[in-house]
mmCIF file of C-alpha atoms and ligand atoms in Angstrom:
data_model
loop_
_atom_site.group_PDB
_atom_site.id
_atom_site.type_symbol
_atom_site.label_atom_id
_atom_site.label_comp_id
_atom_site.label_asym_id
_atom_site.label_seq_id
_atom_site.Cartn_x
_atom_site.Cartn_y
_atom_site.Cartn_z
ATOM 1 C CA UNK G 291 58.256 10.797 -59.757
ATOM 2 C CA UNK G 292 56.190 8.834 -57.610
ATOM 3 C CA UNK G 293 53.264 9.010 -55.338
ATOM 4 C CA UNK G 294 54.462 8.823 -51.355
ATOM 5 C CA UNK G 295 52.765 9.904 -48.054
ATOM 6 C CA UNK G 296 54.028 13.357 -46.471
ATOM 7 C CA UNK G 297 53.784 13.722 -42.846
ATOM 8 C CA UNK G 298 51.181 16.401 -42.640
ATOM 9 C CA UNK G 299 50.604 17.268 -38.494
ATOM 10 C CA UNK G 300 50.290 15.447 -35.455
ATOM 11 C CA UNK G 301 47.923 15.790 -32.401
ATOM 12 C CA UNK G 302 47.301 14.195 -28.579
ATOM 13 C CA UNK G 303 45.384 14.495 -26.403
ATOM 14 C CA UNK G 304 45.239 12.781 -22.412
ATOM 15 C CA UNK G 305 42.848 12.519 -20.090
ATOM 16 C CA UNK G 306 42.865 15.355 -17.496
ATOM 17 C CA UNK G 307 42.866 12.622 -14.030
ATOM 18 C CA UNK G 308 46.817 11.921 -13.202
ATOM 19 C CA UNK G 309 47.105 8.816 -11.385
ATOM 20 C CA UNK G 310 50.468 8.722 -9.605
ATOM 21 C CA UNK G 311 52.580 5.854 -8.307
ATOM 22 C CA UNK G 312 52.295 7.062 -4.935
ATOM 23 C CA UNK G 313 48.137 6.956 -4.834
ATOM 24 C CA UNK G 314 48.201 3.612 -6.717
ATOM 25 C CA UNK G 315 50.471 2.516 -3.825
ATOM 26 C CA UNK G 316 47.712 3.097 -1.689
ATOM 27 C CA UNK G 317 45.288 0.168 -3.452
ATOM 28 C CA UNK G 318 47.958 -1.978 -4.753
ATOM 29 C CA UNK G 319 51.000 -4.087 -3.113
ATOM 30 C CA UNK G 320 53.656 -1.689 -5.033
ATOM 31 C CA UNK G 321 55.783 1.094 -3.979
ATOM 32 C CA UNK G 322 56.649 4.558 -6.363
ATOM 33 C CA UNK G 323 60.683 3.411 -6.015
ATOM 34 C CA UNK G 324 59.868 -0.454 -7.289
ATOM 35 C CA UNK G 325 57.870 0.964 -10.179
ATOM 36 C CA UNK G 326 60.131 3.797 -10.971
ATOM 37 C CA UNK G 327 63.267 1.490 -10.600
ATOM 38 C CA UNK G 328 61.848 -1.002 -12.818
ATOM 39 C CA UNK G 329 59.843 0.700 -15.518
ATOM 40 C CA UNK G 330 60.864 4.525 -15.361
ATOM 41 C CA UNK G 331 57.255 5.586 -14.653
ATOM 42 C CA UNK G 332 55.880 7.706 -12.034
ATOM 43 C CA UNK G 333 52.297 8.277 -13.264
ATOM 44 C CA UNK G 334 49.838 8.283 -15.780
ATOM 45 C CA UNK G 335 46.606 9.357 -17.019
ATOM 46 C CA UNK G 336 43.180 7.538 -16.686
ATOM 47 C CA UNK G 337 40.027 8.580 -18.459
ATOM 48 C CA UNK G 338 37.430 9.924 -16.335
ATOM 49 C CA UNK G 339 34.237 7.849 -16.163
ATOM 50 C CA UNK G 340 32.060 7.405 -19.329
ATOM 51 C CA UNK G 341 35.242 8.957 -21.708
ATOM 52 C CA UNK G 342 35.411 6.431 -24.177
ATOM 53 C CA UNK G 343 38.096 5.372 -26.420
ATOM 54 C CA UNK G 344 36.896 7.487 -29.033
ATOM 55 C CA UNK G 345 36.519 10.493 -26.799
ATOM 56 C CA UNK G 346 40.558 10.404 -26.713
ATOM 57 C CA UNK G 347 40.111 9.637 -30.573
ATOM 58 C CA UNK G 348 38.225 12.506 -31.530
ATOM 59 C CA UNK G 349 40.130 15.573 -29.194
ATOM 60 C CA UNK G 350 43.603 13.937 -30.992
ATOM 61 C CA UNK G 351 42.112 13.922 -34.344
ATOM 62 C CA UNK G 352 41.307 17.892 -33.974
ATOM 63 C CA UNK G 353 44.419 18.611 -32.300
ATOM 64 C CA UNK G 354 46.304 16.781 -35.193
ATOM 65 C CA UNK G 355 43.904 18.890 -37.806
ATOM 66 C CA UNK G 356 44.791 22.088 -36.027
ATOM 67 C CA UNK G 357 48.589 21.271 -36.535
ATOM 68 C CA UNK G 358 48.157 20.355 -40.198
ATOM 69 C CA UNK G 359 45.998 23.365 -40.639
ATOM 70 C CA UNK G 360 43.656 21.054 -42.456
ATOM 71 C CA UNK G 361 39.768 20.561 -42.134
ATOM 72 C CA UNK G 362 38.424 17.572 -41.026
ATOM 73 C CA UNK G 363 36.255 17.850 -44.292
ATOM 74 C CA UNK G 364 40.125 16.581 -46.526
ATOM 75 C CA UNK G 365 40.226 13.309 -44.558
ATOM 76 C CA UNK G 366 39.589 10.506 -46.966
ATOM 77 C CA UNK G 367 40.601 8.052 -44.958
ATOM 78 C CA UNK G 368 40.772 7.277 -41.020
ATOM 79 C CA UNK G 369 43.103 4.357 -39.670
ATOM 80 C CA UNK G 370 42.262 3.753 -35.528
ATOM 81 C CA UNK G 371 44.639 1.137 -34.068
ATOM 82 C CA UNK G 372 43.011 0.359 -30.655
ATOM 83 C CA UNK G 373 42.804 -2.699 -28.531
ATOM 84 C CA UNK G 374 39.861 -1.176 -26.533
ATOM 85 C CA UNK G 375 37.088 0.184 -28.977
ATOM 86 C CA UNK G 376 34.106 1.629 -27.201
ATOM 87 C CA UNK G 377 31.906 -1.497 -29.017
ATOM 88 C CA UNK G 378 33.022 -4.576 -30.176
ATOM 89 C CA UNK G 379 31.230 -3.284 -33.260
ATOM 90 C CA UNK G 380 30.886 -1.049 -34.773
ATOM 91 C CA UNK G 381 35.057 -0.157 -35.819
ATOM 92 C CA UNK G 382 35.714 3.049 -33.569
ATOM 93 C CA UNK G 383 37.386 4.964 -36.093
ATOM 94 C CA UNK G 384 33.589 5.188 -37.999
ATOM 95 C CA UNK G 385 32.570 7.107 -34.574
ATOM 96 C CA UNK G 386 35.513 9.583 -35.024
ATOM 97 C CA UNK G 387 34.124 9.802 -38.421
ATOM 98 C CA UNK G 388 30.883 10.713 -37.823
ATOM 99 C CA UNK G 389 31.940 13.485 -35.322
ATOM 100 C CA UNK G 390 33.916 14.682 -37.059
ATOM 101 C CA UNK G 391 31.012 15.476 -39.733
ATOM 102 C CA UNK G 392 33.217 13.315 -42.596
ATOM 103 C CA UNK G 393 30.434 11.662 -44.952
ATOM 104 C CA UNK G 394 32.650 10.306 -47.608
ATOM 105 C CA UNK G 395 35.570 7.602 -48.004
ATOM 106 C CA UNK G 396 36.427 5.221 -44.988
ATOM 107 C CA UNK G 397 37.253 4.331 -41.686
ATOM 108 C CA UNK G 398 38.172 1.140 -39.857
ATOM 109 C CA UNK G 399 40.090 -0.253 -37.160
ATOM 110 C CA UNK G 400 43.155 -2.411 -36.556
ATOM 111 C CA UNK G 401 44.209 -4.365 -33.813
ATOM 112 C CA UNK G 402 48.053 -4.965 -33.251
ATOM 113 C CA UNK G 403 47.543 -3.939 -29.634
ATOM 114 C CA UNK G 404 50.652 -1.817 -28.621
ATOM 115 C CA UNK G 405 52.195 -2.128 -31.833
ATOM 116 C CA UNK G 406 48.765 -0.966 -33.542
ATOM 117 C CA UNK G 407 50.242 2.417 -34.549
ATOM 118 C CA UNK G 408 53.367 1.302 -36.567
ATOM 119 C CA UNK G 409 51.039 -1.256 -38.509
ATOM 120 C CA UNK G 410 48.420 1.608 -38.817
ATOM 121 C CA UNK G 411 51.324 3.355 -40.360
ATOM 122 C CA UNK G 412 52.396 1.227 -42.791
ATOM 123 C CA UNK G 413 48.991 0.711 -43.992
ATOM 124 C CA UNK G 414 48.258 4.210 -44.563
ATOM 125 C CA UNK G 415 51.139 4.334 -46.253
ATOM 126 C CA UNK G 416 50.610 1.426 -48.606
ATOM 127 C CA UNK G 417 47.011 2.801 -49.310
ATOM 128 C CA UNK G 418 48.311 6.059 -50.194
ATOM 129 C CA UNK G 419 51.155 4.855 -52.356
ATOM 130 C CA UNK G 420 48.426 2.661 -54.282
ATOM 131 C CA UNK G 421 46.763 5.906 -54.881
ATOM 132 C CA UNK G 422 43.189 4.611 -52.769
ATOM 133 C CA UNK G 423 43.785 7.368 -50.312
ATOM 134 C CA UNK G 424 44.648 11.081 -50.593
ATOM 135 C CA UNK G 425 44.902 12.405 -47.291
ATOM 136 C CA UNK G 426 44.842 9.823 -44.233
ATOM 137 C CA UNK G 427 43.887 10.002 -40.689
ATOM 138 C CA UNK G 428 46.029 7.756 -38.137
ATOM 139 C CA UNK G 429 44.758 7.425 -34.828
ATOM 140 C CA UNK G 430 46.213 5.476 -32.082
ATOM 141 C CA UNK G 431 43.489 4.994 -28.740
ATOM 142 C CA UNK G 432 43.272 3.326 -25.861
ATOM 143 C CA UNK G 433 41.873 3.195 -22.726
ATOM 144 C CA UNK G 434 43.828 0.259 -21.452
ATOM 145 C CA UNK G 435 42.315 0.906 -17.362
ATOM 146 C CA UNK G 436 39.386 -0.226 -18.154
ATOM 147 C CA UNK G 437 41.269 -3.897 -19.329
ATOM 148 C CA UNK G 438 43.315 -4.082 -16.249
ATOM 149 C CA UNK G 439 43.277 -6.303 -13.233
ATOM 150 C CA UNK G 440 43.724 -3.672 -10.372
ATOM 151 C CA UNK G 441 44.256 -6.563 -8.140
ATOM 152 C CA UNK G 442 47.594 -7.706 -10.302
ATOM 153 C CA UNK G 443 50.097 -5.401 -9.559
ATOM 154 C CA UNK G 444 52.521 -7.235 -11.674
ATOM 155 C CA UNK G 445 50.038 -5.125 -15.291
ATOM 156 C CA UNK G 446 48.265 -2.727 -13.360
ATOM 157 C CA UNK G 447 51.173 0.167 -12.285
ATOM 158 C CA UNK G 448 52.400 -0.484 -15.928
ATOM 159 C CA UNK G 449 49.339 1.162 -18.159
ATOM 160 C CA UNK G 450 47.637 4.499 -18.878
ATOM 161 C CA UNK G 451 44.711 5.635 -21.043
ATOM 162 C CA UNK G 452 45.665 8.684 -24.116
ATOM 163 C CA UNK G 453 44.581 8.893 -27.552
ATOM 164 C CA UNK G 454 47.507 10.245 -30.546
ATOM 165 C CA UNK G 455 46.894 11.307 -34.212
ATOM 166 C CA UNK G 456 49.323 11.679 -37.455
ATOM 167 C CA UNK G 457 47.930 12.645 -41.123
ATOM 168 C CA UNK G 458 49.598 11.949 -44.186
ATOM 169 C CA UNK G 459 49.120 13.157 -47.572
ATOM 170 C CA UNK G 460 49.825 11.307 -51.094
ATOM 171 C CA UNK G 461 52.189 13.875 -53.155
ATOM 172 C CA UNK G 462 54.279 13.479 -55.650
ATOM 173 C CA UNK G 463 57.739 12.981 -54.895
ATOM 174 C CA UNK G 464 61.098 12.218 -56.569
ATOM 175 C CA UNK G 465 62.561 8.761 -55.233
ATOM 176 C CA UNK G 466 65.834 9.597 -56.524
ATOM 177 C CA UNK G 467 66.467 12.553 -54.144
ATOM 178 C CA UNK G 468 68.405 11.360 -50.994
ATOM 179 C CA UNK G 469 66.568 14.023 -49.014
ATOM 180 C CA UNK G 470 63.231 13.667 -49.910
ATOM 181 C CA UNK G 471 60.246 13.851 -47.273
ATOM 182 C CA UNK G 472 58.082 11.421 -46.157
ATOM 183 C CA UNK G 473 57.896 8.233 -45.213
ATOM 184 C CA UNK G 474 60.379 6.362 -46.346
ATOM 185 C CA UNK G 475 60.231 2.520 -44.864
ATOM 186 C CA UNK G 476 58.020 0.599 -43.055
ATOM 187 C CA UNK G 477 58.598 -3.206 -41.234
ATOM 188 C CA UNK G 478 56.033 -5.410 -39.609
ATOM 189 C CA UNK G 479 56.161 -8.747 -37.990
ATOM 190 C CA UNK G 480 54.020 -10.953 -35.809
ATOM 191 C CA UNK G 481 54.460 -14.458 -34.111
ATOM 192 C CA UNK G 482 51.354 -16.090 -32.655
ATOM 193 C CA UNK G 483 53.442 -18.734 -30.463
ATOM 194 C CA UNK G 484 53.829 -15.795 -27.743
ATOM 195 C CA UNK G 485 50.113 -15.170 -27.712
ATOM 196 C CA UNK G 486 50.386 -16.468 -23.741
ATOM 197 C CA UNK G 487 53.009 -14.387 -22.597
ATOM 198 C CA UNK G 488 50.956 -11.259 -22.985
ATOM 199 C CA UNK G 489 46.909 -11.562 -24.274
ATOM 200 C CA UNK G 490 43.793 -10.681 -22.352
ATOM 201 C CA UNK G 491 41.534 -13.530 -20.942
ATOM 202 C CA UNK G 492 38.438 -12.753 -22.121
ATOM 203 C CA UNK G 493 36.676 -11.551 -25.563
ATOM 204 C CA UNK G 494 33.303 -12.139 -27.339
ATOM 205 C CA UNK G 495 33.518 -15.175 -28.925
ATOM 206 C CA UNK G 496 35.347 -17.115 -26.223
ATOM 207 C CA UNK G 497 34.293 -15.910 -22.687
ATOM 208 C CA UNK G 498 31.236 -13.316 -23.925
ATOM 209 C CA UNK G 499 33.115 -10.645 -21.585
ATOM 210 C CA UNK G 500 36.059 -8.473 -22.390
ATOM 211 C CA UNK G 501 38.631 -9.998 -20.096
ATOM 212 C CA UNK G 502 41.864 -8.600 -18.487
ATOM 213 C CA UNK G 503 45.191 -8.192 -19.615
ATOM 214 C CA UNK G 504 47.523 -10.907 -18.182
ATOM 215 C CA UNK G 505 51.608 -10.731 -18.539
ATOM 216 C CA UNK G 506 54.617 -12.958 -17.735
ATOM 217 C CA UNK G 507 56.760 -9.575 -17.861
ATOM 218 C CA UNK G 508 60.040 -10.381 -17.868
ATOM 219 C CA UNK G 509 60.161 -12.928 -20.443
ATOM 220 C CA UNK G 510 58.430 -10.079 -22.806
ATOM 221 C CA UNK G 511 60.901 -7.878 -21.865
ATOM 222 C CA UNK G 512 63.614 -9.981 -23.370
ATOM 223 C CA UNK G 513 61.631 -10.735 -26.618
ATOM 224 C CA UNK G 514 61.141 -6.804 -26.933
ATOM 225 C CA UNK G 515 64.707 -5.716 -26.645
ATOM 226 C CA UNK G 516 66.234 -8.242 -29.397
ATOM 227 C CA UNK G 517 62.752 -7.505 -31.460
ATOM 228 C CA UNK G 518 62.503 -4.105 -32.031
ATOM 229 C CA UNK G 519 66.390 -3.714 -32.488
ATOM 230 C CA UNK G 520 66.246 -6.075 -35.471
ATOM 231 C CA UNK G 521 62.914 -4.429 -36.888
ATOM 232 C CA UNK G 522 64.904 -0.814 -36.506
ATOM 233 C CA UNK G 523 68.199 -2.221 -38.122
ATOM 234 C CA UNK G 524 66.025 -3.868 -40.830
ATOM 235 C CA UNK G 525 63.692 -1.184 -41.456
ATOM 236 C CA UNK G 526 66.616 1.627 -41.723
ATOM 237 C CA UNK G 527 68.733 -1.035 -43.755
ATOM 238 C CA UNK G 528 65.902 -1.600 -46.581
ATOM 239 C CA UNK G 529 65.509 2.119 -46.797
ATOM 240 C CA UNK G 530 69.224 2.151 -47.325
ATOM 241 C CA UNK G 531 69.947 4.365 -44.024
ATOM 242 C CA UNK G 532 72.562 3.993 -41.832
ATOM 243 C CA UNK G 533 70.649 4.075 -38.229
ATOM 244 C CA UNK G 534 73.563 6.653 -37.137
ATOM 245 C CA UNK G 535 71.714 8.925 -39.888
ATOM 246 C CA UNK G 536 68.579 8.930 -38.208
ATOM 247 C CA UNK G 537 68.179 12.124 -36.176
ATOM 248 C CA UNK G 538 65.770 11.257 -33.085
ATOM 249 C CA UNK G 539 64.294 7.657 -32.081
ATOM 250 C CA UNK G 540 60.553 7.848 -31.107
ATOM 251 C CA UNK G 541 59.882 4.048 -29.141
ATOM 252 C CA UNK G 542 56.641 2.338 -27.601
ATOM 253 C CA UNK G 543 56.905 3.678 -24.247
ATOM 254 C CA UNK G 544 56.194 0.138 -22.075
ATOM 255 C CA UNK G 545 59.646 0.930 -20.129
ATOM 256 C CA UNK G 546 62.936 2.943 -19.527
ATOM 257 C CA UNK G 547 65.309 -0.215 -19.111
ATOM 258 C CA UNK G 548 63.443 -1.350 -22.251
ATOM 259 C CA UNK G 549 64.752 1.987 -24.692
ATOM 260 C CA UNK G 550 67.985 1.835 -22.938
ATOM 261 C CA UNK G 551 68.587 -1.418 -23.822
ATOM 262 C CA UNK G 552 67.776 -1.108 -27.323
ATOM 263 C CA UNK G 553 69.727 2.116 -27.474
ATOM 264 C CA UNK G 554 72.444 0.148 -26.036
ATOM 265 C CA UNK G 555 72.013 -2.661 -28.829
ATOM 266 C CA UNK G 556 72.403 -0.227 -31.731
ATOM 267 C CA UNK G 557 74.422 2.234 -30.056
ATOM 268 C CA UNK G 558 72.398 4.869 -29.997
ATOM 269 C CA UNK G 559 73.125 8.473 -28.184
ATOM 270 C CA UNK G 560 69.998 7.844 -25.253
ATOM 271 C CA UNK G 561 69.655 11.378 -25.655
ATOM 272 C CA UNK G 562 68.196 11.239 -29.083
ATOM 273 C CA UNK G 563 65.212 8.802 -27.581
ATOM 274 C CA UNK G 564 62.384 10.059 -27.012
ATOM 275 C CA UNK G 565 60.973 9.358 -23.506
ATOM 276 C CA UNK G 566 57.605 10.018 -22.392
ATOM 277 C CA UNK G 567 57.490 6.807 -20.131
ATOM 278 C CA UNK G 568 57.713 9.025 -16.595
ATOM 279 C CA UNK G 569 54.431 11.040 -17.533
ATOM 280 C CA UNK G 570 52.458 8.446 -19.422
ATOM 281 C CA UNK G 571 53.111 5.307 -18.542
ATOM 282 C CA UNK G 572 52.323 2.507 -21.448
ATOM 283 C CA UNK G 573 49.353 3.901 -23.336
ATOM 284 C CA UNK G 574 49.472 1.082 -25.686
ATOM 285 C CA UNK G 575 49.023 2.344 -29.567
ATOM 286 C CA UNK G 576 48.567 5.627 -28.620
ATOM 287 C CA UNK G 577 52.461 5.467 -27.117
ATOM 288 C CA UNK G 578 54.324 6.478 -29.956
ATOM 289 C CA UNK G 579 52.204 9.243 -31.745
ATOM 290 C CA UNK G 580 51.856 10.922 -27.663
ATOM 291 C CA UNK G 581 55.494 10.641 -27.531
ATOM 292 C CA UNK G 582 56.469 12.362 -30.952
ATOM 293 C CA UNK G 583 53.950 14.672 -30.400
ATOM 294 C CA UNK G 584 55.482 15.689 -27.287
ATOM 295 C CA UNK G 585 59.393 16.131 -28.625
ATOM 296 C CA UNK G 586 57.394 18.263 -31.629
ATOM 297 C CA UNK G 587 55.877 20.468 -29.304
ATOM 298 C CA UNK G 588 58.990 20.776 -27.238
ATOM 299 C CA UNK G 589 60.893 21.596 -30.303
ATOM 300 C CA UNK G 590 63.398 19.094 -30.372
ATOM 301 C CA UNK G 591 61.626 17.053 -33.478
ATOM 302 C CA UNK G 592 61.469 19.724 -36.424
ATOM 303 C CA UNK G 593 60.873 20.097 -40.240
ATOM 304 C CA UNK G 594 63.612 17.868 -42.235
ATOM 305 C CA UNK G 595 64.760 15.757 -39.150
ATOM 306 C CA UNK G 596 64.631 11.959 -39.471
ATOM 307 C CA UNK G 597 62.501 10.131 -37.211
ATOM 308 C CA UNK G 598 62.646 5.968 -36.729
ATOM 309 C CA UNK G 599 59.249 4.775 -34.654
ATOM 310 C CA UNK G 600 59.107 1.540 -33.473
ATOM 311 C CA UNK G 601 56.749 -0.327 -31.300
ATOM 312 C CA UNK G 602 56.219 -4.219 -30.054
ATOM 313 C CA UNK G 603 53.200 -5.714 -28.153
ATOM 314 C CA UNK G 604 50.850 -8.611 -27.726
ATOM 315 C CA UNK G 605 51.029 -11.426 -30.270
ATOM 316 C CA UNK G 606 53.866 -10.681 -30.051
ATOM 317 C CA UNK G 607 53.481 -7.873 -32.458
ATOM 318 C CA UNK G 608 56.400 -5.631 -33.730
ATOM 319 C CA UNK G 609 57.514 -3.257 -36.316
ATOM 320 C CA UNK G 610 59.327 -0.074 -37.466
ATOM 321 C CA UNK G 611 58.884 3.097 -39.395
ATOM 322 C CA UNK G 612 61.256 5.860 -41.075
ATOM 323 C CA UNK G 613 60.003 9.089 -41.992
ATOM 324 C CA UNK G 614 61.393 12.320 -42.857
ATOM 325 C CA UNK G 615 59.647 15.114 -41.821
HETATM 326 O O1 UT7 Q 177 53.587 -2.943 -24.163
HETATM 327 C C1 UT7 Q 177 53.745 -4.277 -24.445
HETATM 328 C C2 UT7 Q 177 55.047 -4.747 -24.100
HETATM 329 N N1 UT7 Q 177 55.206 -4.852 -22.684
HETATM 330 C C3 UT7 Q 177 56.388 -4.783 -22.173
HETATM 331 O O2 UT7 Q 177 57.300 -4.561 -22.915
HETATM 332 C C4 UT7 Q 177 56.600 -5.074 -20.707
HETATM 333 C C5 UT7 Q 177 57.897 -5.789 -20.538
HETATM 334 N N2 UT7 Q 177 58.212 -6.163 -19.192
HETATM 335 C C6 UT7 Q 177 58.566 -5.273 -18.225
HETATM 336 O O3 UT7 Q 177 58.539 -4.075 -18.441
HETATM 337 C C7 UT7 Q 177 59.087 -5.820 -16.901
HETATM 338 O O4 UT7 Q 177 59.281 -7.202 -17.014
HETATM 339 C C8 UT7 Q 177 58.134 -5.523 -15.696
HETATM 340 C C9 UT7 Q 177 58.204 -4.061 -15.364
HETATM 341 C C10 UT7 Q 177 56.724 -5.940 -16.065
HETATM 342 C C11 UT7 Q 177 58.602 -6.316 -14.473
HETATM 343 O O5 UT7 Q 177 59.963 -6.031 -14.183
HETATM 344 P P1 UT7 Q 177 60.995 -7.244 -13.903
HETATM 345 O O6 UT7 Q 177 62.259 -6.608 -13.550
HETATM 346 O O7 UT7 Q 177 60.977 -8.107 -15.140
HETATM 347 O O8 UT7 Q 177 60.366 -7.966 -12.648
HETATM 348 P P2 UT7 Q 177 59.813 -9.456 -12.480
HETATM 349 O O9 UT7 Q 177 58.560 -9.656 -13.262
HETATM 350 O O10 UT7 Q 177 60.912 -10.435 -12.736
HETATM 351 O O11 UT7 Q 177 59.434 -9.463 -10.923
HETATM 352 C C12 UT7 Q 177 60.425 -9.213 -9.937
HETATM 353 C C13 UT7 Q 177 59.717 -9.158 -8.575
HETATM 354 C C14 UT7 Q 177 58.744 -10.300 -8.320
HETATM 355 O O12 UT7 Q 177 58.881 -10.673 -6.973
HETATM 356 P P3 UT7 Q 177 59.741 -11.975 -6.554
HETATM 357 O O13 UT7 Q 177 59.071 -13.120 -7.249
HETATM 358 O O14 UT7 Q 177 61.118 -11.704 -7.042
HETATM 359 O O15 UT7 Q 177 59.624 -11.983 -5.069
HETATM 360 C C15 UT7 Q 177 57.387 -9.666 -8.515
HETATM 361 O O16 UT7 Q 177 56.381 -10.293 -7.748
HETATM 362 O O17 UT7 Q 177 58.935 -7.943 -8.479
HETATM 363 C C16 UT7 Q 177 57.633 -8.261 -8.005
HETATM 364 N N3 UT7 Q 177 56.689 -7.273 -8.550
HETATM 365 C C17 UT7 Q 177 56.388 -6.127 -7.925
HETATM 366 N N4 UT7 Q 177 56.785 -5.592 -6.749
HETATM 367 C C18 UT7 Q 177 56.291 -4.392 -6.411
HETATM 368 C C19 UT7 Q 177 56.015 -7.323 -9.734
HETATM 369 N N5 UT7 Q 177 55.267 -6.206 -9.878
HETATM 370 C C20 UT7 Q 177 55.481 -5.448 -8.771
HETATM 371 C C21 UT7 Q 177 54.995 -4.197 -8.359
HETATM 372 N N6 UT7 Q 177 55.436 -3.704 -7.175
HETATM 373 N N7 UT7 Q 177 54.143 -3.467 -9.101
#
């Protein structure tokens, strides 16, 4: 027997203003059949002024509660992958914490910008299996509009603000069971040498300001096809799954042609990829937890499936998870 993380409930939660292509086209030199064509979205949701990051944070962290049927008051540990805190300090997970009325263990955030949620993952994980957490809250936040250039159309049609939530639980579990629960691999990777094709010009130690996000799109797109198919293939591989095994595919949601081409890669049925990218846009780490969350409450992901999440973003940042719920 061994101690593993069980996937306990998830939760979302998006910000009530829908921003669709067709309005945007009325600001910016774009048109709803270029953006649709290209990327596969048609809208998505911006926060309404003075909702913060951990606004989103907090109504995903009580939706996720509710579906655990857990109180807040069990968290020992919250994980917030955001790339748009509300301060530069303090972390914003310790603000979910403190509404949340939690006055014991820890909270801190990570920063793998749209691939902040897999690492969050894995770390929860790791803590958990190393027996320094019991029960962990993993957020995934962003409001990404307020880091855009609306004047770039080539970022700012491609982005939306939402906030996702999983919690895990350690329990005791027996690794020699080919069914058991939980998750079962994780896979991270990074490469600073792509830091310019996707960073944000600004922060507080270089230009005191926070900066916007700047892109050279299509030669990210390439990197993030060939990326996250090897981080899948690895990640199901080390876990000693055959990817045809895994039951539904739950990707970072940056764009259609991007999932079809992975699907593609790996020959995977497109139908069991989840696709949120129409409604949401690219919510950054809050992309894959909004997207499961929306196949669970549609009923397609259920109790027992297996479910690979993968994500890649600035850094380049990329990485995979396999969990069985
Ligand atoms: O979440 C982190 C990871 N991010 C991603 O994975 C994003 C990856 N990249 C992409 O999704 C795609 O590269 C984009 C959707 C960003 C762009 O699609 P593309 O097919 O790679 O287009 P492109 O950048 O090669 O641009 C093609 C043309 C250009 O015009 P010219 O130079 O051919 O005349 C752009 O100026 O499309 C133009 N363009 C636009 N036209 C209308 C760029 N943005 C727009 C726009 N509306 N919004």
């Amino acid at each position: 027997m061994a101690v593993r993380s069980i996937f306990r409930g998830v939760g979302r939660y998006l910000p009530e203003r829908v921003l669709s292509n067709e309005e945007l086209s009325k600001t910016v030199d774009t048109s709803d059949s270029w953006i649709r064509e290209r990327t596969g979205i048609g809208q998505r949701h911006i926060a309404a002024e003075g909702e913060t990051t951990s606004d989103l944070a907090y109504a995903a962290a009580l939706s996720a509660l509710k579906d655990a049927d857990m109180d807040a008051q069990e968290i020992d540990l919250i994980i917030m992958a955001t790339t748009t805190p509300d301060y530069t300090f303090p972390a914003t997970a310790t603000l979910v914490q403190e509404r949340l009325g939690i006055r014991h263990g820890a909270a801190f955030d990570i920063q793998a910008v749209c691939s902040g949620f897999i690492y969050a993952v894995k770390l929860a994980d790791s803590m958990i299996r190393t027996e320094s957490a019991k029960n962990v809250l993993v957020i995934g936040a962003e409001t990404f509009s307020r880091i855009l250039d609306w004047e770039d159309r080539g970022t700012c049609v491609l982005f939306g603000d939402g906030a996702g939530a999983f919690i895990f639980s350690a329990q005791e579990v027996d690794e020699t069971d080919i069914n058991r629960k939980g998750v079962l691999n994780t896979f991270i990777r990074s490469d600073g040498r792509f830091r310019e094709l996707l960073y944000v010009d600004g922060g507080p130690s270089t230009t005191q300001t926070v900066g916007h996000v700047r892109m050279i799109g299509n030669q990210v797109f390439r990197h993030a096809v060939r990326d996250i198919s090897q981080a899948m293939e690895t990640c199901a591989n080390e876990a000693g799954i055959p990817v045809s095994e895994i039951d539904w595919f739950v990707p970072h949601q940056a764009n259609q042609r991007i999932l079809n081409g992975v699907a593609k890669q790996l020959k995977i049925n497109p139908e069991q990829v989840i696709s949120t990218v129409e409604w949401h846009a690219n919510t950054s780490a809050a992309s894959v937890p909004l997207a499961f969350a929306h196949a669970k409450v549609d009923g397609r992901i259920k109790a027992g499936d297996l479910v690979m999440l993968e994500a890649f973003g600035g850094g380049f940042t990329w990485g995979a998870a396999l969990i069985r719920l």
